[in-house]
């Protein structure tokens, strides 16, 4: 069963990520809708997100503050505003 549309996933269209089987077009960032690569994206509450910019924007203060200072700056929008 695909976690997004709750329909059966057949082998030909299956991608596996977060320990679940998704339709390839259903594995999208929950926030921006960008198609994601299995295993190459972030996750929150079982929902897939792209690392940049969405995960950093939504959950950044927890995620990026613990890392290097350089990556903290890099994760910010150059103009200091959050993308729509
Ligand atoms: Zn689906
Ligand atoms: Zn996104």
PDB file of N, CA, C and O and ligand atoms in Angstrom:
ATOM      1  N   UNK A   1       0.846  -1.206   0.000  1.00  0.00           N
ATOM      2  CA  UNK A   1       0.000   0.000   0.000  1.00  0.00           C
ATOM      3  C   UNK A   1       0.872   1.244   0.000  1.00  0.00           C
ATOM      4  O   UNK A   1       1.810   1.349   0.761  1.00  0.00           O
ATOM      5  N   UNK A   2       0.529   2.180  -0.850  1.00  0.00           N
ATOM      6  CA  UNK A   2       1.263   3.428  -0.903  1.00  0.00           C
ATOM      7  C   UNK A   2       0.786   4.337   0.235  1.00  0.00           C
ATOM      8  O   UNK A   2      -0.404   4.559   0.389  1.00  0.00           O
ATOM      9  N   UNK A   3       1.718   4.874   1.031  1.00  0.00           N
ATOM     10  CA  UNK A   3       1.314   5.699   2.179  1.00  0.00           C
ATOM     11  C   UNK A   3       0.614   6.987   1.774  1.00  0.00           C
ATOM     12  O   UNK A   3      -0.117   7.579   2.565  1.00  0.00           O
ATOM     13  N   UNK A   4       0.842   7.455   0.561  1.00  0.00           N
ATOM     14  CA  UNK A   4       0.236   8.727   0.186  1.00  0.00           C
ATOM     15  C   UNK A   4      -1.176   8.544  -0.364  1.00  0.00           C
ATOM     16  O   UNK A   4      -2.092   9.268   0.016  1.00  0.00           O
ATOM     17  N   UNK A   5      -1.355   7.584  -1.272  1.00  0.00           N
ATOM     18  CA  UNK A   5      -2.671   7.445  -1.904  1.00  0.00           C
ATOM     19  C   UNK A   5      -3.419   6.192  -1.439  1.00  0.00           C
ATOM     20  O   UNK A   5      -4.575   6.001  -1.813  1.00  0.00           O
ATOM     21  N   UNK A   6      -2.768   5.385  -0.587  1.00  0.00           N
ATOM     22  CA  UNK A   6      -3.417   4.209  -0.024  1.00  0.00           C
ATOM     23  C   UNK A   6      -3.903   3.216  -1.075  1.00  0.00           C
ATOM     24  O   UNK A   6      -4.908   2.555  -0.885  1.00  0.00           O
ATOM     25  N   UNK A   7      -3.190   3.168  -2.187  1.00  0.00           N
ATOM     26  CA  UNK A   7      -3.501   2.158  -3.189  1.00  0.00           C
ATOM     27  C   UNK A   7      -2.355   1.167  -3.294  1.00  0.00           C
ATOM     28  O   UNK A   7      -1.223   1.476  -2.921  1.00  0.00           O
ATOM     29  N   UNK A   8      -2.658   0.023  -3.837  1.00  0.00           N
ATOM     30  CA  UNK A   8      -1.646  -1.000  -3.988  1.00  0.00           C
ATOM     31  C   UNK A   8      -0.533  -0.514  -4.919  1.00  0.00           C
ATOM     32  O   UNK A   8      -0.801   0.149  -5.910  1.00  0.00           O
ATOM     33  N   UNK A   9       0.702  -0.870  -4.596  1.00  0.00           N
ATOM     34  CA  UNK A   9       1.841  -0.484  -5.420  1.00  0.00           C
ATOM     35  C   UNK A   9       2.349  -1.712  -6.161  1.00  0.00           C
ATOM     36  O   UNK A   9       2.746  -2.693  -5.547  1.00  0.00           O
ATOM     37  N   UNK A  10       2.300  -1.670  -7.465  1.00  0.00           N
ATOM     38  CA  UNK A  10       2.816  -2.780  -8.259  1.00  0.00           C
ATOM     39  C   UNK A  10       4.320  -2.623  -8.474  1.00  0.00           C
ATOM     40  O   UNK A  10       4.854  -1.514  -8.397  1.00  0.00           O
ATOM     41  N   UNK A  11       4.951  -3.720  -8.744  1.00  0.00           N
ATOM     42  CA  UNK A  11       6.416  -3.752  -8.791  1.00  0.00           C
ATOM     43  C   UNK A  11       6.988  -2.712  -9.746  1.00  0.00           C
ATOM     44  O   UNK A  11       7.952  -2.024  -9.433  1.00  0.00           O
ATOM     45  N   UNK A  12       6.370  -2.595 -10.928  1.00  0.00           N
ATOM     46  CA  UNK A  12       6.939  -1.722 -11.965  1.00  0.00           C
ATOM     47  C   UNK A  12       6.980  -0.261 -11.550  1.00  0.00           C
ATOM     48  O   UNK A  12       7.796   0.506 -12.042  1.00  0.00           O
ATOM     49  N   UNK A  13       6.087   0.148 -10.645  1.00  0.00           N
ATOM     50  CA  UNK A  13       6.017   1.564 -10.273  1.00  0.00           C
ATOM     51  C   UNK A  13       6.482   1.795  -8.840  1.00  0.00           C
ATOM     52  O   UNK A  13       6.309   2.870  -8.292  1.00  0.00           O
ATOM     53  N   UNK A  14       7.093   0.784  -8.254  1.00  0.00           N
ATOM     54  CA  UNK A  14       7.408   0.836  -6.835  1.00  0.00           C
ATOM     55  C   UNK A  14       8.748   1.509  -6.566  1.00  0.00           C
ATOM     56  O   UNK A  14       9.733   1.236  -7.240  1.00  0.00           O
ATOM     57  N   UNK A  15       8.777   2.381  -5.578  1.00  0.00           N
ATOM     58  CA  UNK A  15      10.030   2.829  -4.992  1.00  0.00           C
ATOM     59  C   UNK A  15       9.908   2.618  -3.484  1.00  0.00           C
ATOM     60  O   UNK A  15       8.827   2.761  -2.918  1.00  0.00           O
ATOM     61  N   UNK A  16      10.993   2.249  -2.857  1.00  0.00           N
ATOM     62  CA  UNK A  16      10.963   1.965  -1.429  1.00  0.00           C
ATOM     63  C   UNK A  16      11.772   3.012  -0.684  1.00  0.00           C
ATOM     64  O   UNK A  16      12.934   3.245  -0.994  1.00  0.00           O
ATOM     65  N   UNK A  17      11.118   3.668   0.272  1.00  0.00           N
ATOM     66  CA  UNK A  17      11.803   4.640   1.104  1.00  0.00           C
ATOM     67  C   UNK A  17      11.073   4.721   2.432  1.00  0.00           C
ATOM     68  O   UNK A  17       9.867   4.459   2.504  1.00  0.00           O
ATOM     69  N   UNK A  18      11.793   5.081   3.491  1.00  0.00           N
ATOM     70  CA  UNK A  18      11.231   5.140   4.842  1.00  0.00           C
ATOM     71  C   UNK A  18      10.630   3.801   5.247  1.00  0.00           C
ATOM     72  O   UNK A  18       9.717   3.734   6.060  1.00  0.00           O
ATOM     73  N   UNK A  19      11.113   2.715   4.630  1.00  0.00           N
ATOM     74  CA  UNK A  19      10.625   1.395   4.957  1.00  0.00           C
ATOM     75  C   UNK A  19       9.246   1.096   4.400  1.00  0.00           C
ATOM     76  O   UNK A  19       8.599   0.146   4.805  1.00  0.00           O
ATOM     77  N   UNK A  20       8.795   1.924   3.457  1.00  0.00           N
ATOM     78  CA  UNK A  20       7.488   1.711   2.851  1.00  0.00           C
ATOM     79  C   UNK A  20       7.619   1.697   1.337  1.00  0.00           C
ATOM     80  O   UNK A  20       8.590   2.211   0.785  1.00  0.00           O
ATOM     81  N   UNK A  21       6.612   1.149   0.704  1.00  0.00           N
ATOM     82  CA  UNK A  21       6.574   1.132  -0.753  1.00  0.00           C
ATOM     83  C   UNK A  21       5.689   2.263  -1.257  1.00  0.00           C
ATOM     84  O   UNK A  21       4.549   2.412  -0.817  1.00  0.00           O
ATOM     85  N   UNK A  22       6.213   3.041  -2.178  1.00  0.00           N
ATOM     86  CA  UNK A  22       5.505   4.197  -2.722  1.00  0.00           C
ATOM     87  C   UNK A  22       5.383   4.035  -4.232  1.00  0.00           C
ATOM     88  O   UNK A  22       6.234   3.436  -4.868  1.00  0.00           O
ATOM     89  N   UNK A  23       4.345   4.645  -4.812  1.00  0.00           N
ATOM     90  CA  UNK A  23       4.381   4.865  -6.247  1.00  0.00           C
ATOM     91  C   UNK A  23       5.483   5.886  -6.509  1.00  0.00           C
ATOM     92  O   UNK A  23       5.628   6.840  -5.736  1.00  0.00           O
ATOM     93  N   UNK A  24       6.174   5.707  -7.611  1.00  0.00           N
ATOM     94  CA  UNK A  24       7.251   6.659  -7.880  1.00  0.00           C
ATOM     95  C   UNK A  24       6.767   8.115  -7.833  1.00  0.00           C
ATOM     96  O   UNK A  24       7.392   8.959  -7.199  1.00  0.00           O
ATOM     97  N   UNK A  25       5.649   8.455  -8.497  1.00  0.00           N
ATOM     98  CA  UNK A  25       5.205   9.862  -8.432  1.00  0.00           C
ATOM     99  C   UNK A  25       4.643  10.268  -7.066  1.00  0.00           C
ATOM    100  O   UNK A  25       4.450  11.455  -6.818  1.00  0.00           O
ATOM    101  N   UNK A  26       4.368   9.300  -6.204  1.00  0.00           N
ATOM    102  CA  UNK A  26       3.817   9.642  -4.885  1.00  0.00           C
ATOM    103  C   UNK A  26       4.898   9.988  -3.870  1.00  0.00           C
ATOM    104  O   UNK A  26       4.599  10.565  -2.829  1.00  0.00           O
ATOM    105  N   UNK A  27       6.130   9.597  -4.152  1.00  0.00           N
ATOM    106  CA  UNK A  27       7.222   9.928  -3.233  1.00  0.00           C
ATOM    107  C   UNK A  27       7.680  11.349  -3.542  1.00  0.00           C
ATOM    108  O   UNK A  27       8.594  11.588  -4.313  1.00  0.00           O
ATOM    109  N   UNK A  28       6.954  12.292  -2.964  1.00  0.00           N
ATOM    110  CA  UNK A  28       7.209  13.704  -3.219  1.00  0.00           C
ATOM    111  C   UNK A  28       7.365  14.424  -1.899  1.00  0.00           C
ATOM    112  O   UNK A  28       6.818  14.012  -0.875  1.00  0.00           O
ATOM    113  N   UNK A  29       8.047  15.549  -1.967  1.00  0.00           N
ATOM    114  CA  UNK A  29       8.178  16.379  -0.772  1.00  0.00           C
ATOM    115  C   UNK A  29       6.794  16.838  -0.317  1.00  0.00           C
ATOM    116  O   UNK A  29       6.005  17.353  -1.113  1.00  0.00           O
ATOM    117  N   UNK A  30       6.524  16.652   0.954  1.00  0.00           N
ATOM    118  CA  UNK A  30       5.220  16.999   1.508  1.00  0.00           C
ATOM    119  C   UNK A  30       4.945  18.501   1.403  1.00  0.00           C
ATOM    120  O   UNK A  30       3.814  18.932   1.347  1.00  0.00           O
ATOM    121  N   UNK A  31       5.993  19.292   1.362  1.00  0.00           N
ATOM    122  CA  UNK A  31       5.809  20.731   1.361  1.00  0.00           C
ATOM    123  C   UNK A  31       5.802  21.333  -0.043  1.00  0.00           C
ATOM    124  O   UNK A  31       4.927  22.106  -0.388  1.00  0.00           O
ATOM    125  N   UNK A  32       6.800  20.977  -0.874  1.00  0.00           N
ATOM    126  CA  UNK A  32       6.928  21.645  -2.172  1.00  0.00           C
ATOM    127  C   UNK A  32       6.503  20.760  -3.341  1.00  0.00           C
ATOM    128  O   UNK A  32       6.374  21.240  -4.457  1.00  0.00           O
ATOM    129  N   UNK A  33       6.284  19.472  -3.088  1.00  0.00           N
ATOM    130  CA  UNK A  33       5.803  18.592  -4.147  1.00  0.00           C
ATOM    131  C   UNK A  33       6.869  18.101  -5.098  1.00  0.00           C
ATOM    132  O   UNK A  33       6.563  17.450  -6.087  1.00  0.00           O
ATOM    133  N   UNK A  34       8.123  18.395  -4.783  1.00  0.00           N
ATOM    134  CA  UNK A  34       9.213  17.934  -5.640  1.00  0.00           C
ATOM    135  C   UNK A  34       9.357  16.417  -5.537  1.00  0.00           C
ATOM    136  O   UNK A  34       9.254  15.847  -4.453  1.00  0.00           O
ATOM    137  N   UNK A  35       9.575  15.761  -6.675  1.00  0.00           N
ATOM    138  CA  UNK A  35       9.786  14.313  -6.659  1.00  0.00           C
ATOM    139  C   UNK A  35      11.100  13.986  -5.960  1.00  0.00           C
ATOM    140  O   UNK A  35      12.107  14.644  -6.189  1.00  0.00           O
ATOM    141  N   UNK A  36      11.071  12.982  -5.107  1.00  0.00           N
ATOM    142  CA  UNK A  36      12.234  12.664  -4.282  1.00  0.00           C
ATOM    143  C   UNK A  36      12.878  11.349  -4.712  1.00  0.00           C
ATOM    144  O   UNK A  36      12.210  10.473  -5.262  1.00  0.00           O
ATOM    145  N   UNK A  37      14.160  11.240  -4.422  1.00  0.00           N
ATOM    146  CA  UNK A  37      14.897  10.008  -4.689  1.00  0.00           C
ATOM    147  C   UNK A  37      14.809   9.107  -3.465  1.00  0.00           C
ATOM    148  O   UNK A  37      15.049   9.574  -2.353  1.00  0.00           O
ATOM    149  N   UNK A  38      14.443   7.851  -3.647  1.00  0.00           N
ATOM    150  CA  UNK A  38      14.368   6.954  -2.486  1.00  0.00           C
ATOM    151  C   UNK A  38      15.669   6.948  -1.702  1.00  0.00           C
ATOM    152  O   UNK A  38      16.745   6.775  -2.280  1.00  0.00           O
ATOM    153  N   UNK A  39      15.588   7.178  -0.404  1.00  0.00           N
ATOM    154  CA  UNK A  39      16.765   7.201   0.437  1.00  0.00           C
ATOM    155  C   UNK A  39      17.535   8.505   0.370  1.00  0.00           C
ATOM    156  O   UNK A  39      18.451   8.718   1.149  1.00  0.00           O
ATOM    157  N   UNK A  40      17.159   9.408  -0.537  1.00  0.00           N
ATOM    158  CA  UNK A  40      17.892  10.651  -0.691  1.00  0.00           C
ATOM    159  C   UNK A  40      17.094  11.848  -0.247  1.00  0.00           C
ATOM    160  O   UNK A  40      17.207  12.917  -0.829  1.00  0.00           O
ATOM    161  N   UNK A  41      16.269  11.678   0.766  1.00  0.00           N
ATOM    162  CA  UNK A  41      15.428  12.786   1.211  1.00  0.00           C
ATOM    163  C   UNK A  41      15.271  12.736   2.724  1.00  0.00           C
ATOM    164  O   UNK A  41      15.608  11.748   3.375  1.00  0.00           O
ATOM    165  N   UNK A  42      14.725  13.787   3.265  1.00  0.00           N
ATOM    166  CA  UNK A  42      14.500  13.851   4.704  1.00  0.00           C
ATOM    167  C   UNK A  42      13.112  13.297   5.037  1.00  0.00           C
ATOM    168  O   UNK A  42      12.295  13.030   4.144  1.00  0.00           O
ATOM    169  N   UNK A  43      12.861  13.165   6.328  1.00  0.00           N
ATOM    170  CA  UNK A  43      11.597  12.580   6.759  1.00  0.00           C
ATOM    171  C   UNK A  43      11.182  13.203   8.078  1.00  0.00           C
ATOM    172  O   UNK A  43      12.011  13.535   8.922  1.00  0.00           O
ATOM    173  N   UNK A  44       9.874  13.406   8.236  1.00  0.00           N
ATOM    174  CA  UNK A  44       9.366  13.886   9.513  1.00  0.00           C
ATOM    175  C   UNK A  44       7.978  13.311   9.712  1.00  0.00           C
ATOM    176  O   UNK A  44       7.112  13.451   8.848  1.00  0.00           O
ATOM    177  N   UNK A  45       7.759  12.653  10.839  1.00  0.00           N
ATOM    178  CA  UNK A  45       6.467  12.025  11.118  1.00  0.00           C
ATOM    179  C   UNK A  45       6.023  11.087   9.989  1.00  0.00           C
ATOM    180  O   UNK A  45       4.843  11.001   9.660  1.00  0.00           O
ATOM    181  N   UNK A  46       6.982  10.419   9.365  1.00  0.00           N
ATOM    182  CA  UNK A  46       6.655   9.466   8.321  1.00  0.00           C
ATOM    183  C   UNK A  46       6.367  10.104   6.969  1.00  0.00           C
ATOM    184  O   UNK A  46       6.074   9.405   6.010  1.00  0.00           O
ATOM    185  N   UNK A  47       6.438  11.428   6.894  1.00  0.00           N
ATOM    186  CA  UNK A  47       6.208  12.121   5.634  1.00  0.00           C
ATOM    187  C   UNK A  47       7.548  12.489   5.010  1.00  0.00           C
ATOM    188  O   UNK A  47       8.457  12.929   5.716  1.00  0.00           O
ATOM    189  N   UNK A  48       7.665  12.332   3.705  1.00  0.00           N
ATOM    190  CA  UNK A  48       8.921  12.673   3.045  1.00  0.00           C
ATOM    191  C   UNK A  48       9.030  14.181   2.759  1.00  0.00           C
ATOM    192  O   UNK A  48       8.041  14.841   2.414  1.00  0.00           O
ATOM    193  N   UNK A  49      10.229  14.693   2.918  1.00  0.00           N
ATOM    194  CA  UNK A  49      10.524  16.097   2.593  1.00  0.00           C
ATOM    195  C   UNK A  49      11.867  16.141   1.891  1.00  0.00           C
ATOM    196  O   UNK A  49      12.729  15.294   2.153  1.00  0.00           O
ATOM    197  N   UNK A  50      12.060  17.153   1.037  1.00  0.00           N
ATOM    198  CA  UNK A  50      13.392  17.352   0.496  1.00  0.00           C
ATOM    199  C   UNK A  50      14.268  17.999   1.573  1.00  0.00           C
ATOM    200  O   UNK A  50      13.758  18.722   2.433  1.00  0.00           O
ATOM    201  N   UNK A  51      15.566  17.733   1.528  1.00  0.00           N
ATOM    202  CA  UNK A  51      16.476  18.303   2.534  1.00  0.00           C
ATOM    203  C   UNK A  51      16.487  19.823   2.435  1.00  0.00           C
ATOM    204  O   UNK A  51      16.439  20.532   3.431  1.00  0.00           O
ATOM    205  N   UNK A  52      16.618  20.286   1.192  1.00  0.00           N
ATOM    206  CA  UNK A  52      16.695  21.714   0.957  1.00  0.00           C
ATOM    207  C   UNK A  52      15.707  22.099  -0.119  1.00  0.00           C
ATOM    208  O   UNK A  52      15.692  21.456  -1.172  1.00  0.00           O
ATOM    209  N   UNK A  53      14.919  23.110   0.096  1.00  0.00           N
ATOM    210  CA  UNK A  53      14.988  23.913   1.318  1.00  0.00           C
ATOM    211  C   UNK A  53      14.015  23.465   2.410  1.00  0.00           C
ATOM    212  O   UNK A  53      14.088  23.935   3.535  1.00  0.00           O
ATOM    213  N   UNK A  54      13.124  22.534   2.090  1.00  0.00           N
ATOM    214  CA  UNK A  54      11.935  22.365   2.944  1.00  0.00           C
ATOM    215  C   UNK A  54      12.261  21.884   4.355  1.00  0.00           C
ATOM    216  O   UNK A  54      11.793  22.454   5.333  1.00  0.00           O
ATOM    217  N   UNK A  55      13.050  20.824   4.478  1.00  0.00           N
ATOM    218  CA  UNK A  55      13.293  20.307   5.815  1.00  0.00           C
ATOM    219  C   UNK A  55      14.005  21.345   6.676  1.00  0.00           C
ATOM    220  O   UNK A  55      13.684  21.540   7.846  1.00  0.00           O
ATOM    221  N   UNK A  56      14.954  22.047   6.055  1.00  0.00           N
ATOM    222  CA  UNK A  56      15.674  23.079   6.784  1.00  0.00           C
ATOM    223  C   UNK A  56      14.752  24.202   7.245  1.00  0.00           C
ATOM    224  O   UNK A  56      14.897  24.741   8.335  1.00  0.00           O
ATOM    225  N   UNK A  57      13.790  24.571   6.405  1.00  0.00           N
ATOM    226  CA  UNK A  57      12.861  25.640   6.760  1.00  0.00           C
ATOM    227  C   UNK A  57      11.901  25.183   7.845  1.00  0.00           C
ATOM    228  O   UNK A  57      11.663  25.874   8.835  1.00  0.00           O
ATOM    229  N   UNK A  58      11.349  23.997   7.668  1.00  0.00           N
ATOM    230  CA  UNK A  58      10.307  23.536   8.586  1.00  0.00           C
ATOM    231  C   UNK A  58      10.869  23.108   9.933  1.00  0.00           C
ATOM    232  O   UNK A  58      10.296  23.378  10.982  1.00  0.00           O
ATOM    233  N   UNK A  59      11.989  22.408   9.881  1.00  0.00           N
ATOM    234  CA  UNK A  59      12.511  21.797  11.107  1.00  0.00           C
ATOM    235  C   UNK A  59      13.948  22.223  11.365  1.00  0.00           C
ATOM    236  O   UNK A  59      14.648  21.620  12.165  1.00  0.00           O
ATOM    237  N   UNK A  60      14.387  23.253  10.673  1.00  0.00           N
ATOM    238  CA  UNK A  60      15.775  23.665  10.678  1.00  0.00           C
ATOM    239  C   UNK A  60      16.378  23.933  12.045  1.00  0.00           C
ATOM    240  O   UNK A  60      17.454  23.442  12.314  1.00  0.00           O
ATOM    241  N   UNK A  61      15.715  24.711  12.892  1.00  0.00           N
ATOM    242  CA  UNK A  61      16.344  25.096  14.157  1.00  0.00           C
ATOM    243  C   UNK A  61      16.861  23.902  14.954  1.00  0.00           C
ATOM    244  O   UNK A  61      17.902  23.996  15.586  1.00  0.00           O
ATOM    245  N   UNK A  62      16.164  22.783  14.870  1.00  0.00           N
ATOM    246  CA  UNK A  62      16.633  21.590  15.530  1.00  0.00           C
ATOM    247  C   UNK A  62      17.747  20.934  14.723  1.00  0.00           C
ATOM    248  O   UNK A  62      18.740  20.498  15.273  1.00  0.00           O
ATOM    249  N   UNK A  63      17.538  20.878  13.395  1.00  0.00           N
ATOM    250  CA  UNK A  63      18.442  20.101  12.549  1.00  0.00           C
ATOM    251  C   UNK A  63      19.772  20.778  12.313  1.00  0.00           C
ATOM    252  O   UNK A  63      20.806  20.139  12.403  1.00  0.00           O
ATOM    253  N   UNK A  64      19.763  22.067  11.991  1.00  0.00           N
ATOM    254  CA  UNK A  64      20.993  22.678  11.532  1.00  0.00           C
ATOM    255  C   UNK A  64      21.809  23.282  12.668  1.00  0.00           C
ATOM    256  O   UNK A  64      23.010  23.430  12.551  1.00  0.00           O
ATOM    257  N   UNK A  65      21.192  23.647  13.785  1.00  0.00           N
ATOM    258  CA  UNK A  65      21.942  24.256  14.866  1.00  0.00           C
ATOM    259  C   UNK A  65      22.929  23.302  15.507  1.00  0.00           C
ATOM    260  O   UNK A  65      23.917  23.734  16.091  1.00  0.00           O
ATOM    261  N   UNK A  66      22.646  22.023  15.409  1.00  0.00           N
ATOM    262  CA  UNK A  66      23.522  21.056  16.043  1.00  0.00           C
ATOM    263  C   UNK A  66      24.744  20.752  15.189  1.00  0.00           C
ATOM    264  O   UNK A  66      25.686  20.156  15.662  1.00  0.00           O
ATOM    265  N   UNK A  67      24.692  21.163  13.900  1.00  0.00           N
ATOM    266  CA  UNK A  67      25.783  20.845  12.997  1.00  0.00           C
ATOM    267  C   UNK A  67      26.855  21.917  12.991  1.00  0.00           C
ATOM    268  O   UNK A  67      26.939  22.752  13.888  1.00  0.00           O
ATOM    269  N   UNK A  68      27.648  21.888  11.949  1.00  0.00           N
ATOM    270  CA  UNK A  68      28.710  22.868  11.822  1.00  0.00           C
ATOM    271  C   UNK A  68      28.129  24.258  11.562  1.00  0.00           C
ATOM    272  O   UNK A  68      27.043  24.393  11.006  1.00  0.00           O
ATOM    273  N   UNK A  69      28.872  25.270  11.956  1.00  0.00           N
ATOM    274  CA  UNK A  69      28.415  26.632  11.735  1.00  0.00           C
ATOM    275  C   UNK A  69      28.274  26.913  10.246  1.00  0.00           C
ATOM    276  O   UNK A  69      27.340  27.572   9.811  1.00  0.00           O
ATOM    277  N   UNK A  70      29.177  26.373   9.464  1.00  0.00           N
ATOM    278  CA  UNK A  70      29.156  26.597   8.020  1.00  0.00           C
ATOM    279  C   UNK A  70      27.874  26.117   7.383  1.00  0.00           C
ATOM    280  O   UNK A  70      27.280  26.806   6.569  1.00  0.00           O
ATOM    281  N   UNK A  71      27.394  24.956   7.782  1.00  0.00           N
ATOM    282  CA  UNK A  71      26.183  24.432   7.177  1.00  0.00           C
ATOM    283  C   UNK A  71      24.967  25.217   7.652  1.00  0.00           C
ATOM    284  O   UNK A  71      23.980  25.327   6.955  1.00  0.00           O
ATOM    285  N   UNK A  72      25.047  25.780   8.838  1.00  0.00           N
ATOM    286  CA  UNK A  72      23.938  26.613   9.330  1.00  0.00           C
ATOM    287  C   UNK A  72      23.740  27.815   8.413  1.00  0.00           C
ATOM    288  O   UNK A  72      22.643  28.141   8.010  1.00  0.00           O
ATOM    289  N   UNK A  73      24.830  28.451   8.046  1.00  0.00           N
ATOM    290  CA  UNK A  73      24.736  29.609   7.167  1.00  0.00           C
ATOM    291  C   UNK A  73      24.263  29.184   5.778  1.00  0.00           C
ATOM    292  O   UNK A  73      23.417  29.816   5.169  1.00  0.00           O
ATOM    293  N   UNK A  74      24.800  28.080   5.318  1.00  0.00           N
ATOM    294  CA  UNK A  74      24.482  27.602   3.994  1.00  0.00           C
ATOM    295  C   UNK A  74      22.991  27.283   3.861  1.00  0.00           C
ATOM    296  O   UNK A  74      22.396  27.460   2.815  1.00  0.00           O
ATOM    297  N   UNK A  75      22.374  26.822   4.930  1.00  0.00           N
ATOM    298  CA  UNK A  75      20.974  26.425   4.887  1.00  0.00           C
ATOM    299  C   UNK A  75      20.024  27.616   4.846  1.00  0.00           C
ATOM    300  O   UNK A  75      18.838  27.461   4.607  1.00  0.00           O
ATOM    301  N   UNK A  76      20.520  28.791   5.137  1.00  0.00           N
ATOM    302  CA  UNK A  76      19.662  29.969   5.133  1.00  0.00           C
ATOM    303  C   UNK A  76      19.529  30.524   3.719  1.00  0.00           C
ATOM    304  O   UNK A  76      20.481  30.515   2.943  1.00  0.00           O
ATOM    305  N   UNK A  77      18.377  31.059   3.424  1.00  0.00           N
ATOM    306  CA  UNK A  77      18.185  31.750   2.160  1.00  0.00           C
ATOM    307  C   UNK A  77      19.102  32.955   2.136  1.00  0.00           C
ATOM    308  O   UNK A  77      19.217  33.667   3.135  1.00  0.00           O
ATOM    309  N   UNK A  78      19.774  33.207   1.009  1.00  0.00           N
ATOM    310  CA  UNK A  78      20.735  34.320   0.946  1.00  0.00           C
ATOM    311  C   UNK A  78      20.100  35.656   1.298  1.00  0.00           C
ATOM    312  O   UNK A  78      20.758  36.530   1.856  1.00  0.00           O
ATOM    313  N   UNK A  79      18.834  35.820   0.989  1.00  0.00           N
ATOM    314  CA  UNK A  79      18.178  37.086   1.291  1.00  0.00           C
ATOM    315  C   UNK A  79      17.506  37.078   2.653  1.00  0.00           C
ATOM    316  O   UNK A  79      16.842  38.032   3.041  1.00  0.00           O
ATOM    317  N   UNK A  80      17.654  35.976   3.358  1.00  0.00           N
ATOM    318  CA  UNK A  80      17.155  35.918   4.716  1.00  0.00           C
ATOM    319  C   UNK A  80      15.662  35.764   4.834  1.00  0.00           C
ATOM    320  O   UNK A  80      15.095  35.927   5.899  1.00  0.00           O
ATOM    321  N   UNK A  81      14.993  35.433   3.741  1.00  0.00           N
ATOM    322  CA  UNK A  81      13.554  35.248   3.837  1.00  0.00           C
ATOM    323  C   UNK A  81      13.183  33.811   3.464  1.00  0.00           C
ATOM    324  O   UNK A  81      13.901  33.159   2.707  1.00  0.00           O
ATOM    325  N   UNK A  82      12.093  33.364   3.983  1.00  0.00           N
ATOM    326  CA  UNK A  82      11.649  31.998   3.750  1.00  0.00           C
ATOM    327  C   UNK A  82      10.905  31.927   2.423  1.00  0.00           C
ATOM    328  O   UNK A  82      10.066  32.775   2.128  1.00  0.00           O
ATOM    329  N   UNK A  83      11.247  30.930   1.661  1.00  0.00           N
ATOM    330  CA  UNK A  83      10.560  30.745   0.382  1.00  0.00           C
ATOM    331  C   UNK A  83       9.089  30.389   0.615  1.00  0.00           C
ATOM    332  O   UNK A  83       8.775  29.747   1.585  1.00  0.00           O
ATOM    333  N   UNK A  84       8.207  30.801  -0.294  1.00  0.00           N
ATOM    334  CA  UNK A  84       6.792  30.475  -0.132  1.00  0.00           C
ATOM    335  C   UNK A  84       6.566  28.971  -0.205  1.00  0.00           C
ATOM    336  O   UNK A  84       7.297  28.275  -0.867  1.00  0.00           O
TER     337      UNK A  84
HETATM  338 ZN1  LIG B   1       0.585   6.260  -4.387  1.00  0.00          ZN
HETATM  339 ZN1  LIG B   2      10.491  20.289  -0.602  1.00  0.00          ZN
END
